[in-house]
mmCIF file of C-alpha atoms in Angstrom:
data_model
loop_
_atom_site.group_PDB
_atom_site.id
_atom_site.type_symbol
_atom_site.label_atom_id
_atom_site.label_comp_id
_atom_site.label_asym_id
_atom_site.label_seq_id
_atom_site.Cartn_x
_atom_site.Cartn_y
_atom_site.Cartn_z
ATOM 1 C CA MET A 21 242.408 85.743 88.330
ATOM 2 C CA ALA A 22 242.374 85.577 91.998
ATOM 3 C CA LYS A 23 242.464 82.383 94.036
ATOM 4 C CA PRO A 24 239.474 80.512 95.387
ATOM 5 C CA ILE A 25 237.808 80.812 99.122
ATOM 6 C CA SER A 26 235.979 78.015 100.024
ATOM 7 C CA PHE A 27 234.196 77.491 103.300
ATOM 8 C CA PHE A 28 233.743 74.538 106.205
ATOM 9 C CA VAL A 29 230.578 76.189 107.768
ATOM 10 C CA HIS A 30 229.487 73.392 110.676
ATOM 11 C CA HIS A 31 225.923 73.045 110.582
ATOM 12 C CA GLN A 32 224.383 73.100 113.908
ATOM 13 C CA GLY A 33 222.330 75.957 114.750
ATOM 14 C CA ARG A 34 222.289 78.438 112.071
ATOM 15 C CA GLY A 35 224.775 81.177 113.031
ATOM 16 C CA HIS A 36 227.815 79.401 111.202
ATOM 17 C CA ALA A 37 225.653 79.995 107.522
ATOM 18 C CA GLN A 38 225.190 83.646 108.640
ATOM 19 C CA ARG A 39 227.943 84.538 109.751
ATOM 20 C CA THR A 40 229.148 83.046 106.747
ATOM 21 C CA MET A 41 226.512 84.726 104.161
ATOM 22 C CA ALA A 42 226.922 88.434 105.612
ATOM 23 C CA ILE A 43 230.743 87.852 104.932
ATOM 24 C CA VAL A 44 230.500 86.499 101.754
ATOM 25 C CA ARG A 45 228.493 89.302 100.569
ATOM 26 C CA GLU A 46 230.973 91.690 101.316
ATOM 27 C CA LEU A 47 233.562 89.614 98.988
ATOM 28 C CA PRO A 48 234.352 91.102 95.120
ATOM 29 C CA ALA A 49 232.212 89.295 92.542
ATOM 30 C CA SER A 50 235.648 88.897 91.516
ATOM 31 C CA GLN A 51 236.030 86.094 93.838
ATOM 32 C CA PRO A 52 234.993 82.771 93.473
ATOM 33 C CA VAL A 53 233.593 81.471 96.671
ATOM 34 C CA SER A 54 232.973 78.068 97.343
ATOM 35 C CA VAL A 55 230.629 75.773 100.326
ATOM 36 C CA LEU A 56 231.289 73.197 101.649
ATOM 37 C CA THR A 57 228.373 71.962 104.840
ATOM 38 C CA ALA A 58 226.402 69.306 105.448
ATOM 39 C CA ASP A 59 223.137 71.570 105.612
ATOM 40 C CA PRO A 60 223.452 72.400 101.950
ATOM 41 C CA SER A 61 220.259 73.705 102.975
ATOM 42 C CA LEU A 62 221.206 76.943 105.644
ATOM 43 C CA PHE A 63 222.107 78.760 102.446
ATOM 44 C CA ASP A 64 218.875 78.092 100.066
ATOM 45 C CA GLY A 65 217.930 81.610 98.930
ATOM 46 C CA PHE A 66 221.457 83.520 99.080
ATOM 47 C CA GLU A 67 221.658 85.828 96.605
ATOM 48 C CA ARG A 68 226.002 86.031 96.015
ATOM 49 C CA ASP A 69 226.495 82.890 92.947
ATOM 50 C CA ILE A 70 228.574 80.548 95.107
ATOM 51 C CA GLU A 71 229.727 76.652 94.879
ATOM 52 C CA ILE A 72 228.080 74.744 97.206
ATOM 53 C CA VAL A 73 229.056 71.437 98.480
ATOM 54 C CA ALA A 74 227.046 68.285 100.252
ATOM 55 C CA LEU A 75 228.675 66.815 102.741
ATOM 56 C CA PRO A 76 227.529 63.233 105.008
ATOM 57 C CA ASN A 77 225.752 63.975 107.784
ATOM 58 C CA MET A 78 227.850 62.314 110.256
ATOM 59 C CA ILE A 79 226.133 62.764 113.811
ATOM 60 C CA GLY A 80 224.555 59.694 115.711
ATOM 61 C CA ALA A 81 226.902 57.454 113.040
ATOM 62 C CA PRO A 82 226.490 54.693 114.226
ATOM 63 C CA VAL A 83 231.038 52.522 115.402
ATOM 64 C CA PRO A 84 230.891 48.920 113.739
ATOM 65 C CA THR A 85 232.655 47.454 116.601
ATOM 66 C CA PRO A 86 233.123 48.040 119.785
ATOM 67 C CA GLU A 87 236.774 46.951 119.864
ATOM 68 C CA LEU A 88 237.040 50.406 118.010
ATOM 69 C CA TYR A 89 234.430 52.327 119.862
ATOM 70 C CA ASP A 90 236.959 51.642 123.096
ATOM 71 C CA GLN A 91 240.299 52.863 121.081
ATOM 72 C CA PRO A 92 240.955 56.825 122.678
ATOM 73 C CA THR A 93 240.774 59.823 121.383
ATOM 74 C CA PRO A 94 244.285 61.291 120.882
ATOM 75 C CA SER A 95 244.956 65.007 122.392
ATOM 76 C CA VAL A 96 245.387 66.861 120.091
ATOM 77 C CA MET A 97 241.413 65.890 118.338
ATOM 78 C CA HIS A 98 237.957 66.004 119.449
ATOM 79 C CA CYS A 99 235.835 63.558 117.412
ATOM 80 C CA VAL A 100 237.341 61.252 115.341
ATOM 81 C CA PRO A 101 235.214 57.890 115.476
ATOM 82 C CA LEU A 102 237.205 54.889 114.060
ATOM 83 C CA GLY A 103 235.279 52.468 111.123
ATOM 84 C CA LEU A 104 232.649 55.472 110.162
ATOM 85 C CA PRO A 105 232.922 55.311 105.965
ATOM 86 C CA ALA A 106 231.177 58.134 106.725
ATOM 87 C CA MET A 107 234.083 59.883 108.026
ATOM 88 C CA ARG A 108 236.672 58.922 104.822
ATOM 89 C CA GLN A 109 233.971 60.114 102.328
ATOM 90 C CA THR A 110 233.537 62.982 104.224
ATOM 91 C CA MET A 111 237.548 63.862 104.410
ATOM 92 C CA ARG A 112 238.214 62.860 100.765
ATOM 93 C CA ARG A 113 235.010 64.832 99.379
ATOM 94 C CA ILE A 114 237.138 68.074 100.826
ATOM 95 C CA LEU A 115 240.394 67.621 100.193
ATOM 96 C CA ASP A 116 239.218 66.633 96.595
ATOM 97 C CA HIS A 117 236.888 69.831 97.037
ATOM 98 C CA LEU A 118 240.516 71.727 97.743
ATOM 99 C CA ASP A 119 242.296 70.091 95.169
ATOM 100 C CA ASP A 120 240.543 70.054 92.217
ATOM 101 C CA ARG A 121 239.298 74.126 92.931
ATOM 102 C CA ASP A 122 242.743 74.954 93.937
ATOM 103 C CA THR A 123 241.645 76.229 96.954
ATOM 104 C CA GLY A 124 243.568 79.534 97.817
ATOM 105 C CA LEU A 125 242.656 79.641 101.313
ATOM 106 C CA PHE A 126 240.276 77.352 103.622
ATOM 107 C CA VAL A 127 238.206 78.919 106.182
ATOM 108 C CA ILE A 128 237.127 76.858 109.019
ATOM 109 C CA ASP A 129 233.081 77.722 110.707
ATOM 110 C CA VAL A 130 233.685 75.815 113.042
ATOM 111 C CA SER A 131 236.660 72.258 113.373
ATOM 112 C CA ALA A 132 240.359 72.037 114.922
ATOM 113 C CA GLU A 133 240.856 68.798 113.179
ATOM 114 C CA LEU A 134 240.145 70.594 109.917
ATOM 115 C CA ALA A 135 242.757 73.357 110.853
ATOM 116 C CA LEU A 136 244.609 70.358 111.167
ATOM 117 C CA LEU A 137 244.405 68.440 107.623
ATOM 118 C CA ALA A 138 244.117 71.298 106.135
ATOM 119 C CA ARG A 139 248.147 71.906 107.148
ATOM 120 C CA ILE A 140 248.509 68.348 106.342
ATOM 121 C CA ALA A 141 247.067 69.154 102.802
ATOM 122 C CA SER A 142 248.991 71.905 101.674
ATOM 123 C CA VAL A 143 245.986 74.980 101.974
ATOM 124 C CA PRO A 144 246.732 78.130 103.937
ATOM 125 C CA ALA A 145 243.482 77.989 106.376
ATOM 126 C CA ILE A 146 241.966 80.491 108.367
ATOM 127 C CA LYS A 147 239.624 79.749 111.840
ATOM 128 C CA ILE A 148 236.979 81.577 112.963
ATOM 129 C CA ARG A 149 237.235 82.222 116.870
ATOM 130 C CA MET A 150 234.400 81.427 119.478
ATOM 131 C CA HIS A 151 235.239 81.764 122.496
ATOM 132 C CA GLY A 152 235.704 79.091 125.799
ATOM 133 C CA ASN A 153 238.255 76.629 127.676
ATOM 134 C CA ARG A 154 240.268 75.593 124.078
ATOM 135 C CA GLY A 155 243.690 75.438 126.028
ATOM 136 C CA ASP A 156 243.750 72.296 125.233
ATOM 137 C CA ALA A 157 245.544 70.006 122.904
ATOM 138 C CA GLY A 158 243.282 70.168 120.222
ATOM 139 C CA HIS A 159 242.368 73.216 119.903
ATOM 140 C CA LEU A 160 246.075 74.862 120.190
ATOM 141 C CA ALA A 161 247.147 72.382 117.302
ATOM 142 C CA ALA A 162 245.112 74.444 115.303
ATOM 143 C CA TYR A 163 245.188 78.172 116.452
ATOM 144 C CA ASP A 164 249.517 76.588 115.499
ATOM 145 C CA ALA A 165 248.202 75.303 112.179
ATOM 146 C CA CYS A 166 246.226 78.271 111.135
ATOM 147 C CA ALA A 167 247.730 80.858 108.456
ATOM 148 C CA GLY A 168 245.481 83.516 110.462
ATOM 149 C CA MET A 169 242.230 83.363 112.773
ATOM 150 C CA LEU A 170 239.465 85.373 112.780
ATOM 151 C CA ALA A 171 237.316 86.656 115.169
ATOM 152 C CA PRO A 172 234.364 88.125 115.068
ATOM 153 C CA PHE A 173 234.112 90.323 117.815
ATOM 154 C CA ASP A 174 235.826 93.235 119.468
ATOM 155 C CA GLU A 175 238.989 92.835 120.750
ATOM 156 C CA ARG A 176 237.626 94.174 124.576
ATOM 157 C CA LEU A 177 235.581 90.479 125.114
ATOM 158 C CA GLU A 178 239.088 88.306 124.157
ATOM 159 C CA GLN A 179 239.596 86.104 126.716
ATOM 160 C CA ALA A 180 242.958 86.951 128.937
ATOM 161 C CA ASP A 181 244.256 83.481 128.802
ATOM 162 C CA TYR A 182 243.862 83.463 124.836
ATOM 163 C CA PRO A 183 247.840 83.441 123.889
ATOM 164 C CA ASP A 184 249.518 86.069 123.200
ATOM 165 C CA TRP A 185 251.561 84.194 120.213
ATOM 166 C CA ALA A 186 247.724 82.947 118.745
ATOM 167 C CA ARG A 187 246.165 86.517 119.062
ATOM 168 C CA ALA A 188 249.335 88.275 117.286
ATOM 169 C CA LYS A 189 247.871 86.052 114.580
ATOM 170 C CA THR A 190 243.937 86.670 114.893
ATOM 171 C CA PHE A 191 241.932 89.486 112.916
ATOM 172 C CA TYR A 192 239.058 91.759 114.646
ATOM 173 C CA SER A 193 237.004 92.733 113.110
ATOM 174 C CA GLY A 194 234.548 93.956 115.523
ATOM 175 C CA GLY A 195 231.296 92.598 116.385
ATOM 176 C CA LEU A 196 229.437 91.071 113.791
ATOM 177 C CA CYS A 197 225.656 91.315 113.043
ATOM 178 C CA THR A 198 224.150 89.487 110.999
ATOM 179 C CA SER A 199 220.550 90.685 110.652
ATOM 180 C CA SER A 200 220.815 94.108 108.141
ATOM 181 C CA GLU A 201 217.187 94.762 109.311
ATOM 182 C CA HIS A 202 216.753 97.032 112.393
ATOM 183 C CA ARG A 203 215.049 99.773 114.345
ATOM 184 C CA ASP A 204 216.190 101.600 116.582
ATOM 185 C CA ASP A 205 213.234 103.798 118.106
ATOM 186 C CA LYS A 206 211.319 101.310 120.721
ATOM 187 C CA VAL A 207 208.052 103.422 120.595
ATOM 188 C CA SER A 208 207.617 102.262 116.379
ATOM 189 C CA ALA A 209 209.197 98.602 117.256
ATOM 190 C CA ARG A 210 205.951 97.789 120.029
ATOM 191 C CA ARG A 211 203.402 99.393 117.885
ATOM 192 C CA ALA A 212 205.201 97.328 114.620
ATOM 193 C CA LEU A 213 204.314 94.511 117.199
ATOM 194 C CA GLY A 214 201.719 95.678 118.867
ATOM 195 C CA LEU A 215 202.985 95.910 122.479
ATOM 196 C CA PRO A 216 201.730 98.646 124.534
ATOM 197 C CA LEU A 217 203.678 101.778 124.924
ATOM 198 C CA ASP A 218 203.404 102.549 128.492
ATOM 199 C CA ARG A 219 204.844 99.310 130.742
ATOM 200 C CA GLU A 220 208.249 97.937 131.295
ATOM 201 C CA ILE A 221 208.565 94.867 128.678
ATOM 202 C CA VAL A 222 211.314 92.232 129.005
ATOM 203 C CA VAL A 223 212.253 90.635 126.674
ATOM 204 C CA ALA A 224 213.567 86.884 126.320
ATOM 205 C CA LEU A 225 214.862 85.252 123.200
ATOM 206 C CA THR A 226 216.828 82.366 122.286
ATOM 207 C CA GLY A 227 217.678 80.822 118.455
ATOM 208 C CA GLY A 228 217.728 77.459 116.920
ATOM 209 C CA GLY A 229 221.086 76.161 118.200
ATOM 210 C CA GLY A 230 219.977 74.950 122.179
ATOM 211 C CA ALA A 231 217.076 73.297 123.443
ATOM 212 C CA GLY A 232 215.102 76.196 124.440
ATOM 213 C CA THR A 233 214.039 79.049 126.892
ATOM 214 C CA PRO A 234 213.200 77.108 130.493
ATOM 215 C CA TYR A 235 209.555 78.704 130.749
ATOM 216 C CA ALA A 236 209.412 77.823 134.632
ATOM 217 C CA PRO A 237 211.928 80.327 135.909
ATOM 218 C CA LEU A 238 209.546 82.778 133.500
ATOM 219 C CA THR A 239 206.946 82.174 135.084
ATOM 220 C CA VAL A 240 208.377 82.503 138.630
ATOM 221 C CA ALA A 241 209.797 85.827 137.339
ATOM 222 C CA ALA A 242 206.246 86.526 135.658
ATOM 223 C CA ARG A 243 204.841 86.173 138.791
ATOM 224 C CA ALA A 244 207.392 88.470 140.679
ATOM 225 C CA ALA A 245 207.406 91.855 138.753
ATOM 226 C CA PRO A 246 203.192 91.499 137.776
ATOM 227 C CA ASP A 247 203.341 95.150 136.322
ATOM 228 C CA THR A 248 206.164 93.801 133.473
ATOM 229 C CA LEU A 249 205.400 92.035 130.526
ATOM 230 C CA PHE A 250 207.579 89.353 129.512
ATOM 231 C CA VAL A 251 207.724 88.214 125.917
ATOM 232 C CA THR A 252 209.387 84.668 124.857
ATOM 233 C CA VAL A 253 210.832 84.819 121.479
ATOM 234 C CA GLY A 254 211.639 81.825 119.670
ATOM 235 C CA PRO A 255 211.496 77.685 120.890
ATOM 236 C CA LEU A 256 210.472 77.573 124.897
ATOM 237 C CA HIS A 257 212.088 74.517 127.009
ATOM 238 C CA ARG A 258 208.767 73.437 129.520
ATOM 239 C CA GLU A 259 208.999 70.486 131.696
ATOM 240 C CA GLY A 260 204.285 70.224 131.954
ATOM 241 C CA HIS A 261 204.183 71.701 135.827
ATOM 242 C CA GLU A 262 203.966 75.185 134.350
ATOM 243 C CA THR A 263 201.502 78.108 135.756
ATOM 244 C CA ASP A 264 201.340 80.742 133.173
ATOM 245 C CA PHE A 265 200.960 83.803 133.859
ATOM 246 C CA ALA A 266 198.456 86.601 132.049
ATOM 247 C CA ASN A 267 201.462 88.838 131.293
ATOM 248 C CA LEU A 268 203.559 86.494 130.113
ATOM 249 C CA VAL A 269 203.431 85.663 126.594
ATOM 250 C CA ASN A 270 205.302 83.367 123.927
ATOM 251 C CA HIS A 271 205.800 85.227 120.962
ATOM 252 C CA GLY A 272 207.414 81.901 119.589
ATOM 253 C CA TRP A 273 209.582 82.098 116.044
ATOM 254 C CA VAL A 274 209.448 85.846 114.629
ATOM 255 C CA SER A 275 210.794 87.032 111.461
ATOM 256 C CA HIS A 276 212.405 89.972 113.095
ATOM 257 C CA THR A 277 213.937 89.152 116.568
ATOM 258 C CA SER A 278 215.858 92.387 115.856
ATOM 259 C CA ASP A 279 212.722 94.275 116.258
ATOM 260 C CA TYR A 280 212.050 92.817 119.653
ATOM 261 C CA ILE A 281 215.348 93.689 120.994
ATOM 262 C CA ALA A 282 214.335 97.302 120.004
ATOM 263 C CA ALA A 283 210.767 96.855 121.652
ATOM 264 C CA ALA A 284 211.918 96.016 125.213
ATOM 265 C CA ASP A 285 213.325 97.857 127.933
ATOM 266 C CA ILE A 286 215.295 94.547 129.134
ATOM 267 C CA VAL A 287 217.021 92.338 127.327
ATOM 268 C CA LEU A 288 217.094 88.542 128.295
ATOM 269 C CA ALA A 289 218.999 86.293 126.023
ATOM 270 C CA SER A 290 221.243 84.000 125.977
ATOM 271 C CA ALA A 291 225.135 83.971 124.870
ATOM 272 C CA GLY A 292 225.556 83.517 121.182
ATOM 273 C CA ASP A 293 226.938 85.968 118.661
ATOM 274 C CA ASN A 294 224.750 87.419 117.013
ATOM 275 C CA THR A 295 221.758 87.513 119.535
ATOM 276 C CA VAL A 296 224.858 89.372 121.433
ATOM 277 C CA HIS A 297 225.639 91.621 119.175
ATOM 278 C CA GLU A 298 222.341 92.339 117.581
ATOM 279 C CA VAL A 299 221.890 93.634 121.757
ATOM 280 C CA MET A 300 224.958 95.666 121.472
ATOM 281 C CA ARG A 301 223.644 97.356 118.346
ATOM 282 C CA ALA A 302 220.277 98.143 120.159
ATOM 283 C CA GLY A 303 221.274 99.076 123.179
ATOM 284 C CA ARG A 304 219.083 97.395 125.103
ATOM 285 C CA PRO A 305 219.725 96.072 128.553
ATOM 286 C CA PHE A 306 220.659 92.861 128.950
ATOM 287 C CA ILE A 307 220.808 89.638 130.734
ATOM 288 C CA CYS A 308 223.519 87.356 129.490
ATOM 289 C CA ALA A 309 221.623 83.997 130.481
ATOM 290 C CA PRO A 310 224.637 81.625 128.748
ATOM 291 C CA GLU A 311 222.914 78.451 127.469
ATOM 292 C CA TRP A 312 225.091 74.847 127.806
ATOM 293 C CA ARG A 313 228.016 74.490 124.763
ATOM 294 C CA TYR A 314 230.660 72.969 124.089
ATOM 295 C CA PHE A 315 234.307 74.193 126.133
ATOM 296 C CA ASP A 316 231.601 76.166 128.365
ATOM 297 C CA GLU A 317 231.533 79.102 124.586
ATOM 298 C CA GLN A 318 228.846 80.348 126.354
ATOM 299 C CA GLN A 319 229.243 81.362 129.848
ATOM 300 C CA ARG A 320 233.068 82.481 128.842
ATOM 301 C CA LYS A 321 231.404 85.071 126.495
ATOM 302 C CA ALA A 322 228.422 85.503 129.118
ATOM 303 C CA GLU A 323 232.055 86.798 131.676
ATOM 304 C CA SER A 324 233.496 88.909 129.028
ATOM 305 C CA LEU A 325 230.200 90.836 128.374
ATOM 306 C CA ALA A 326 229.677 90.875 132.054
ATOM 307 C CA ALA A 327 233.559 92.490 132.550
ATOM 308 C CA VAL A 328 232.986 94.969 130.347
ATOM 309 C CA GLY A 329 230.341 96.680 131.850
ATOM 310 C CA ALA A 330 227.941 95.419 128.811
ATOM 311 C CA ALA A 331 225.550 92.700 130.507
ATOM 312 C CA ILE A 332 224.977 90.702 134.111
ATOM 313 C CA HIS A 333 225.967 87.773 133.752
ATOM 314 C CA LEU A 334 223.229 84.810 134.486
ATOM 315 C CA PRO A 335 225.272 81.748 135.168
ATOM 316 C CA ASN A 336 222.376 80.270 137.475
ATOM 317 C CA TRP A 337 217.926 81.480 136.907
ATOM 318 C CA PRO A 338 217.139 82.738 139.655
ATOM 319 C CA GLY A 339 214.439 80.237 141.160
ATOM 320 C CA ASP A 340 212.651 82.738 144.168
ATOM 321 C CA LEU A 341 210.035 85.934 143.640
ATOM 322 C CA ASP A 342 212.878 88.240 145.447
ATOM 323 C CA GLY A 343 216.157 86.801 143.566
ATOM 324 C CA TRP A 344 213.970 87.768 139.843
ATOM 325 C CA ARG A 345 212.721 91.707 141.614
ATOM 326 C CA ALA A 346 216.422 91.961 142.544
ATOM 327 C CA LEU A 347 218.030 90.817 139.307
ATOM 328 C CA LEU A 348 215.981 93.232 137.430
ATOM 329 C CA GLU A 349 216.760 95.741 139.639
ATOM 330 C CA ARG A 350 220.692 95.603 138.584
ATOM 331 C CA ALA A 351 218.881 95.473 134.555
ATOM 332 C CA ARG A 352 217.132 98.967 135.675
ATOM 333 C CA THR A 353 220.842 100.468 136.291
ATOM 334 C CA LEU A 354 222.846 98.898 133.717
ATOM 335 C CA ASP A 355 224.647 101.682 132.061
ATOM 336 C CA ILE A 356 224.220 100.953 127.835
ATOM 337 C CA GLU A 357 226.958 102.878 127.077
ATOM 338 C CA HIS A 358 230.039 99.858 127.890
ATOM 339 C CA GLN A 359 227.838 98.398 125.186
ATOM 340 C CA ARG A 360 228.659 101.346 122.812
ATOM 341 C CA GLY A 361 231.487 100.495 119.950
ATOM 342 C CA LEU A 362 230.812 96.312 121.007
ATOM 343 C CA TYR A 363 228.495 96.137 117.660
ATOM 344 C CA SER A 364 230.566 97.181 114.499
ATOM 345 C CA PRO A 365 227.999 97.561 111.182
ATOM 346 C CA GLU A 366 231.495 97.603 109.091
ATOM 347 C CA ALA A 367 232.186 93.999 110.542
ATOM 348 C CA ALA A 368 231.510 91.799 108.560
ATOM 349 C CA ALA A 369 233.437 94.455 105.449
ATOM 350 C CA ARG A 370 236.514 94.389 107.626
ATOM 351 C CA ALA A 371 236.575 90.485 107.563
ATOM 352 C CA ALA A 372 235.910 89.958 104.326
ATOM 353 C CA GLU A 373 238.467 92.663 103.114
ATOM 354 C CA TRP A 374 241.056 91.013 105.726
ATOM 355 C CA LEU A 375 240.383 87.942 104.244
ATOM 356 C CA GLN A 376 241.307 88.715 100.493
ATOM 357 C CA SER A 377 243.927 90.246 101.412
ATOM 358 C CA ARG A 378 245.516 87.148 103.331
ATOM 359 C CA VAL A 379 244.571 85.662 100.178
ATOM 360 C CA GLU A 380 246.536 88.124 98.097
ATOM 361 C CA THR A 381 249.416 88.667 100.217
ATOM 362 C CA LEU A 382 249.920 83.700 101.131
ATOM 363 C CA TRP A 383 250.770 83.295 97.133
ATOM 364 C CA ARG A 384 251.995 86.964 96.348
ATOM 365 C CA ASP A 385 255.854 87.362 95.455
ATOM 366 C CA ASP A 386 257.043 90.152 97.435
ATOM 367 C CA ALA A 387 259.433 91.431 94.616
ATOM 368 C CA THR A 388 257.524 90.805 90.828
ATOM 369 C CA GLY A 389 253.062 90.296 92.686
ATOM 370 C CA ALA A 390 253.375 86.249 90.833
ATOM 371 C CA PRO A 391 253.008 83.591 92.964
ATOM 372 C CA GLN A 392 256.896 81.535 93.366
ATOM 373 C CA PRO A 393 258.134 78.120 94.465
ATOM 374 C CA VAL A 394 260.298 77.399 96.771
ATOM 375 C CA ALA A 395 262.470 74.595 97.212
ATOM 376 C CA VAL A 396 261.201 72.561 100.296
ATOM 377 C CA ALA A 397 264.217 70.105 101.585
ATOM 378 C CA ALA A 398 262.746 67.012 102.224
ATOM 379 C CA ASN A 399 262.151 65.951 105.395
ATOM 380 C CA ALA A 400 263.459 62.078 106.200
ATOM 381 C CA ASN A 401 261.226 61.958 109.519
#
């Protein structure tokens, strides 16, 4: 019987859950799988038979006293408020589950603290890698505590400041895109969406993890390029003073963003993992406008994309007509050949195969092929 694999899935946005489902689909049907998350609804309709464990949602839980609130956060941790029953319940539920199921591998997407908890609890853990300024003590300790890291992107997008010792224990799956349905042809995509065939189209899109695409800068873009059609997909952030233009249309939430990406001449989007890999799959000039994220995750990812020539990194939205005209001209001349290979259709399967191999290797004795106990000397410390 295969050792179970358990996943912790952060419930902010949809990306963590979608990535988990893409990988779990590729695991053998005989592999026991469980998912621990504070939002089980993210897995509604998932076709694979897995166990879902609901965790308390600790976001916004009040610290009961001022003195507890004033206690400093340890340098090796990021979010560990004191006195929260919901946090104790979460940790207990996780540990009880790992113990009851005799979990062989705990895949964490994402939490540095849970990587440390897993090591203390004697459960081998795999941490999903994300971009960002993560050289702090908490992230380095989590990397050190894990039995490996899984980077769901191409190794060419790795940051130069990621430590060599951590890189050596990291598996790069290639660009993992969680959207399975897509079109390659621009004409068929435009026809399916009812968009004009003979006009330059810029698609601006954002996912569910942030505040939405800022609408005011797009109104300036529409005025700067009146012959271009700007189409927005996903949530918008409006300030209330914007002037609408006929060449700026809002489509809101849609079921297949990949159709819009295929229909575009230029894509303007944030640096969310799946969005990036959808654009790389389609091969479209990409203006990457990172949203604010903890540890500058999206800024660093946009920098990595720009460094290999796969995108234009847009740290600040243009506020004037000439700025938009210059930006659009840069995008028109972007060589999309630099995007080639940054998306991998086998990424989810490669990630699943690697996780399967890790749990088998970790629990197999080299001589007999069966788990064997190894004596461990007691540590008086």
